PDB file of C-alpha atoms in Angstrom:
ATOM      1  CA  MET A   7      45.954  22.613 -72.638  1.00  0.00           C
ATOM      2  CA  LYS A   8      43.517  20.034 -71.310  1.00  0.00           C
ATOM      3  CA  THR A   9      41.831  20.357 -67.943  1.00  0.00           C
ATOM      4  CA  VAL A  10      41.832  17.739 -65.205  1.00  0.00           C
ATOM      5  CA  HIS A  11      38.171  17.086 -66.039  1.00  0.00           C
ATOM      6  CA  GLU A  12      39.162  16.142 -69.613  1.00  0.00           C
ATOM      7  CA  VAL A  13      41.998  13.887 -68.428  1.00  0.00           C
ATOM      8  CA  LEU A  14      39.757  12.086 -65.943  1.00  0.00           C
ATOM      9  CA  ALA A  15      37.135  11.524 -68.649  1.00  0.00           C
ATOM     10  CA  HIS A  16      39.603   9.319 -70.565  1.00  0.00           C
ATOM     11  CA  LYS A  17      40.934   7.101 -67.790  1.00  0.00           C
ATOM     12  CA  ASP A  18      39.726   4.492 -65.358  1.00  0.00           C
ATOM     13  CA  ASN A  19      38.508   6.755 -62.618  1.00  0.00           C
ATOM     14  CA  ARG A  20      37.865   4.350 -59.800  1.00  0.00           C
ATOM     15  CA  ILE A  21      39.115   5.731 -56.523  1.00  0.00           C
ATOM     16  CA  TRP A  22      41.043   3.134 -54.557  1.00  0.00           C
ATOM     17  CA  SER A  23      41.072   3.871 -50.862  1.00  0.00           C
ATOM     18  CA  VAL A  24      41.900   2.478 -47.444  1.00  0.00           C
ATOM     19  CA  HIS A  25      40.799   3.272 -43.908  1.00  0.00           C
ATOM     20  CA  PRO A  26      43.310   4.826 -41.479  1.00  0.00           C
ATOM     21  CA  GLU A  27      43.057   1.756 -39.222  1.00  0.00           C
ATOM     22  CA  ASP A  28      43.855  -0.717 -42.011  1.00  0.00           C
ATOM     23  CA  SER A  29      47.291  -2.306 -41.868  1.00  0.00           C
ATOM     24  CA  VAL A  30      49.981  -0.995 -44.154  1.00  0.00           C
ATOM     25  CA  TYR A  31      50.253  -4.544 -45.503  1.00  0.00           C
ATOM     26  CA  ASP A  32      46.616  -4.403 -46.655  1.00  0.00           C
ATOM     27  CA  ALA A  33      47.226  -1.018 -48.261  1.00  0.00           C
ATOM     28  CA  ILE A  34      50.289  -2.263 -50.145  1.00  0.00           C
ATOM     29  CA  ARG A  35      48.386  -5.379 -51.230  1.00  0.00           C
ATOM     30  CA  LYS A  36      45.559  -3.167 -52.568  1.00  0.00           C
ATOM     31  CA  MET A  37      48.082  -1.002 -54.466  1.00  0.00           C
ATOM     32  CA  ALA A  38      49.590  -4.131 -56.022  1.00  0.00           C
ATOM     33  CA  ASP A  39      46.183  -5.643 -56.865  1.00  0.00           C
ATOM     34  CA  HIS A  40      45.059  -2.469 -58.642  1.00  0.00           C
ATOM     35  CA  GLU A  41      48.478  -1.530 -60.050  1.00  0.00           C
ATOM     36  CA  VAL A  42      48.525   1.927 -58.464  1.00  0.00           C
ATOM     37  CA  GLY A  43      51.207   3.721 -56.487  1.00  0.00           C
ATOM     38  CA  ALA A  44      49.001   5.510 -53.973  1.00  0.00           C
ATOM     39  CA  LEU A  45      45.657   5.241 -52.212  1.00  0.00           C
ATOM     40  CA  VAL A  46      43.394   7.862 -50.719  1.00  0.00           C
ATOM     41  CA  VAL A  47      42.845   7.358 -46.994  1.00  0.00           C
ATOM     42  CA  MET A  48      39.127   7.769 -46.335  1.00  0.00           C
ATOM     43  CA  VAL A  49      36.704   7.653 -43.420  1.00  0.00           C
ATOM     44  CA  ASP A  50      33.237   7.394 -44.911  1.00  0.00           C
ATOM     45  CA  ASP A  51      33.355   9.939 -47.751  1.00  0.00           C
ATOM     46  CA  GLU A  52      35.956  12.220 -46.164  1.00  0.00           C
ATOM     47  CA  MET A  53      39.598  12.207 -47.261  1.00  0.00           C
ATOM     48  CA  GLN A  54      41.930  11.915 -44.274  1.00  0.00           C
ATOM     49  CA  GLY A  55      45.177  11.641 -46.190  1.00  0.00           C
ATOM     50  CA  ILE A  56      47.071   9.674 -48.793  1.00  0.00           C
ATOM     51  CA  ILE A  57      49.429   6.700 -48.578  1.00  0.00           C
ATOM     52  CA  SER A  58      51.975   5.883 -51.259  1.00  0.00           C
ATOM     53  CA  GLU A  59      54.636   3.316 -52.027  1.00  0.00           C
ATOM     54  CA  ARG A  60      57.138   6.014 -51.108  1.00  0.00           C
ATOM     55  CA  ASP A  61      55.565   6.323 -47.627  1.00  0.00           C
ATOM     56  CA  TYR A  62      55.897   2.561 -47.240  1.00  0.00           C
ATOM     57  CA  ALA A  63      59.528   2.493 -48.305  1.00  0.00           C
ATOM     58  CA  ARG A  64      60.597   5.405 -46.124  1.00  0.00           C
ATOM     59  CA  LYS A  65      58.411   4.960 -43.062  1.00  0.00           C
ATOM     60  CA  VAL A  66      58.116   1.190 -42.769  1.00  0.00           C
ATOM     61  CA  ILE A  67      60.888  -0.637 -44.616  1.00  0.00           C
ATOM     62  CA  LEU A  68      63.718   1.766 -43.758  1.00  0.00           C
ATOM     63  CA  LYS A  69      62.578   1.933 -40.121  1.00  0.00           C
ATOM     64  CA  ASP A  70      62.356  -1.861 -39.886  1.00  0.00           C
ATOM     65  CA  LYS A  71      58.663  -1.808 -38.930  1.00  0.00           C
ATOM     66  CA  SER A  72      56.205  -4.592 -39.605  1.00  0.00           C
ATOM     67  CA  SER A  73      53.732  -3.795 -42.375  1.00  0.00           C
ATOM     68  CA  LYS A  74      51.198  -6.201 -40.873  1.00  0.00           C
ATOM     69  CA  VAL A  75      51.205  -4.409 -37.512  1.00  0.00           C
ATOM     70  CA  THR A  76      51.705  -0.792 -38.609  1.00  0.00           C
ATOM     71  CA  ARG A  77      48.488   1.103 -39.303  1.00  0.00           C
ATOM     72  CA  VAL A  78      47.967   3.337 -42.336  1.00  0.00           C
ATOM     73  CA  SER A  79      47.327   6.271 -39.964  1.00  0.00           C
ATOM     74  CA  GLU A  80      50.902   5.964 -38.662  1.00  0.00           C
ATOM     75  CA  ILE A  81      52.565   6.604 -42.016  1.00  0.00           C
ATOM     76  CA  MET A  82      50.030   8.384 -44.246  1.00  0.00           C
ATOM     77  CA  SER A  83      50.546  11.942 -45.425  1.00  0.00           C
ATOM     78  CA  ARG A  84      47.903  14.094 -43.760  1.00  0.00           C
ATOM     79  CA  LYS A  85      48.575  17.370 -45.579  1.00  0.00           C
ATOM     80  CA  VAL A  86      47.357  16.433 -49.025  1.00  0.00           C
ATOM     81  CA  VAL A  87      48.094  18.567 -52.045  1.00  0.00           C
ATOM     82  CA  ARG A  88      45.028  18.349 -54.260  1.00  0.00           C
ATOM     83  CA  ALA A  89      43.667  19.550 -57.563  1.00  0.00           C
ATOM     84  CA  THR A  90      40.233  20.513 -58.769  1.00  0.00           C
ATOM     85  CA  SER A  91      38.741  19.374 -62.047  1.00  0.00           C
ATOM     86  CA  GLU A  92      39.065  22.899 -63.470  1.00  0.00           C
ATOM     87  CA  LEU A  93      42.870  23.051 -63.222  1.00  0.00           C
ATOM     88  CA  ASP A  94      44.829  22.498 -66.398  1.00  0.00           C
ATOM     89  CA  VAL A  95      47.479  19.828 -66.854  1.00  0.00           C
ATOM     90  CA  ASP A  96      50.400  22.282 -66.676  1.00  0.00           C
ATOM     91  CA  ALA A  97      49.192  23.613 -63.310  1.00  0.00           C
ATOM     92  CA  CYS A  98      48.951  20.045 -61.974  1.00  0.00           C
ATOM     93  CA  VAL A  99      52.451  19.166 -63.148  1.00  0.00           C
ATOM     94  CA  SER A 100      53.776  22.330 -61.483  1.00  0.00           C
ATOM     95  CA  LEU A 101      51.978  21.463 -58.236  1.00  0.00           C
ATOM     96  CA  MET A 102      53.400  17.969 -58.248  1.00  0.00           C
ATOM     97  CA  LEU A 103      56.941  19.065 -59.045  1.00  0.00           C
ATOM     98  CA  ASP A 104      56.859  21.892 -56.476  1.00  0.00           C
ATOM     99  CA  HIS A 105      55.702  19.507 -53.738  1.00  0.00           C
ATOM    100  CA  HIS A 106      57.808  16.506 -54.847  1.00  0.00           C
ATOM    101  CA  ILE A 107      54.792  14.233 -55.193  1.00  0.00           C
ATOM    102  CA  ARG A 108      53.741  11.686 -57.818  1.00  0.00           C
ATOM    103  CA  HIS A 109      50.007  11.389 -57.078  1.00  0.00           C
ATOM    104  CA  LEU A 110      47.386  14.094 -56.916  1.00  0.00           C
ATOM    105  CA  PRO A 111      43.856  13.535 -55.639  1.00  0.00           C
ATOM    106  CA  VAL A 112      41.200  15.520 -57.481  1.00  0.00           C
ATOM    107  CA  VAL A 113      38.639  17.053 -55.139  1.00  0.00           C
ATOM    108  CA  ASP A 114      35.536  19.028 -56.111  1.00  0.00           C
ATOM    109  CA  ASP A 115      33.117  20.298 -53.453  1.00  0.00           C
ATOM    110  CA  ASP A 116      34.923  18.254 -50.749  1.00  0.00           C
ATOM    111  CA  ALA A 117      34.381  15.008 -52.706  1.00  0.00           C
ATOM    112  CA  VAL A 118      37.271  12.980 -54.091  1.00  0.00           C
ATOM    113  CA  ILE A 119      36.442  12.459 -57.768  1.00  0.00           C
ATOM    114  CA  GLY A 120      39.700  11.007 -59.045  1.00  0.00           C
ATOM    115  CA  MET A 121      43.430  10.526 -58.716  1.00  0.00           C
ATOM    116  CA  LEU A 122      46.102  11.648 -61.157  1.00  0.00           C
ATOM    117  CA  SER A 123      49.645  10.394 -61.421  1.00  0.00           C
ATOM    118  CA  LEU A 124      52.558  12.177 -63.056  1.00  0.00           C
ATOM    119  CA  ARG A 125      52.384   9.451 -65.690  1.00  0.00           C
ATOM    120  CA  ASP A 126      48.753  10.358 -66.491  1.00  0.00           C
ATOM    121  CA  LEU A 127      49.751  13.970 -66.981  1.00  0.00           C
ATOM    122  CA  PHE A 128      52.869  13.238 -69.033  1.00  0.00           C
ATOM    123  CA  VAL A 129      50.908  10.893 -71.326  1.00  0.00           C
ATOM    124  CA  THR A 130      48.351  13.664 -71.852  1.00  0.00           C
ATOM    125  CA  ILE A 131      51.073  16.210 -72.677  1.00  0.00           C
ATOM    126  CA  ILE A 132      52.777  13.821 -75.119  1.00  0.00           C
ATOM    127  CA  GLU A 133      49.460  13.005 -76.846  1.00  0.00           C
ATOM    128  CA  ASP A 134      48.652  16.716 -77.174  1.00  0.00           C
ATOM    129  CA  GLN A 135      52.091  17.439 -78.628  1.00  0.00           C
ATOM    130  CA  ALA A 136      51.788  14.558 -81.105  1.00  0.00           C
ATOM    131  CA  SER A 137      48.397  15.881 -82.220  1.00  0.00           C
ATOM    132  CA  THR A 138      49.811  19.394 -82.682  1.00  0.00           C
ATOM    133  CA  ILE A 139      52.732  18.041 -84.728  1.00  0.00           C
ATOM    134  CA  ASP A 140      50.346  16.010 -86.884  1.00  0.00           C
ATOM    135  CA  GLN A 141      48.162  19.064 -87.516  1.00  0.00           C
ATOM    136  CA  MET A 142      51.192  21.172 -88.411  1.00  0.00           C
ATOM    137  CA  GLU A 143      52.467  18.533 -90.829  1.00  0.00           C
ATOM    138  CA  HIS A 144      49.071  18.444 -92.551  1.00  0.00           C
ATOM    139  CA  TYR A 145      49.038  22.239 -92.741  1.00  0.00           C
ATOM    140  CA  ILE A 146      52.546  22.360 -94.226  1.00  0.00           C
ATOM    141  CA  ARG A 147      51.609  19.765 -96.842  1.00  0.00           C
ATOM    142  CA  GLY A 148      48.486  21.746 -97.670  1.00  0.00           C
ATOM    143  CA  GLU A 149      46.173  18.971 -96.469  1.00  0.00           C
ATOM    144  CA  VAL A 150      43.940  21.251 -94.411  1.00  0.00           C
TER     145      VAL A 150
END
């Protein structure tokens, strides 16, 4: 099973972030511009939390708040489940399923080094399974 480090090595690893005092509107605009479902909330180089489309839907839209007036700090998740680059993909999927989350910041030595989505992890699992099947087919055919 691949590690988080290996997964991050094969994807665009820019870390999209917002400041806690930014408006939720600006955060949602940034998510749309970069086609991501969550942003890390940062002050300087320190992670303060995470904001996701789910936070927006549940804490702004359903509560009839204004996204242009509401600050990220008002709706962000402060207790952030995180991974390290040494974890394997299965452990990350388990973490995400256990905590009902879709995005997982990767933090090594207190520095955010990436962000994984469930999609990233599922694609990795599917690619690994396809490779294993291909190898087995070659073995069965005697094409080693």
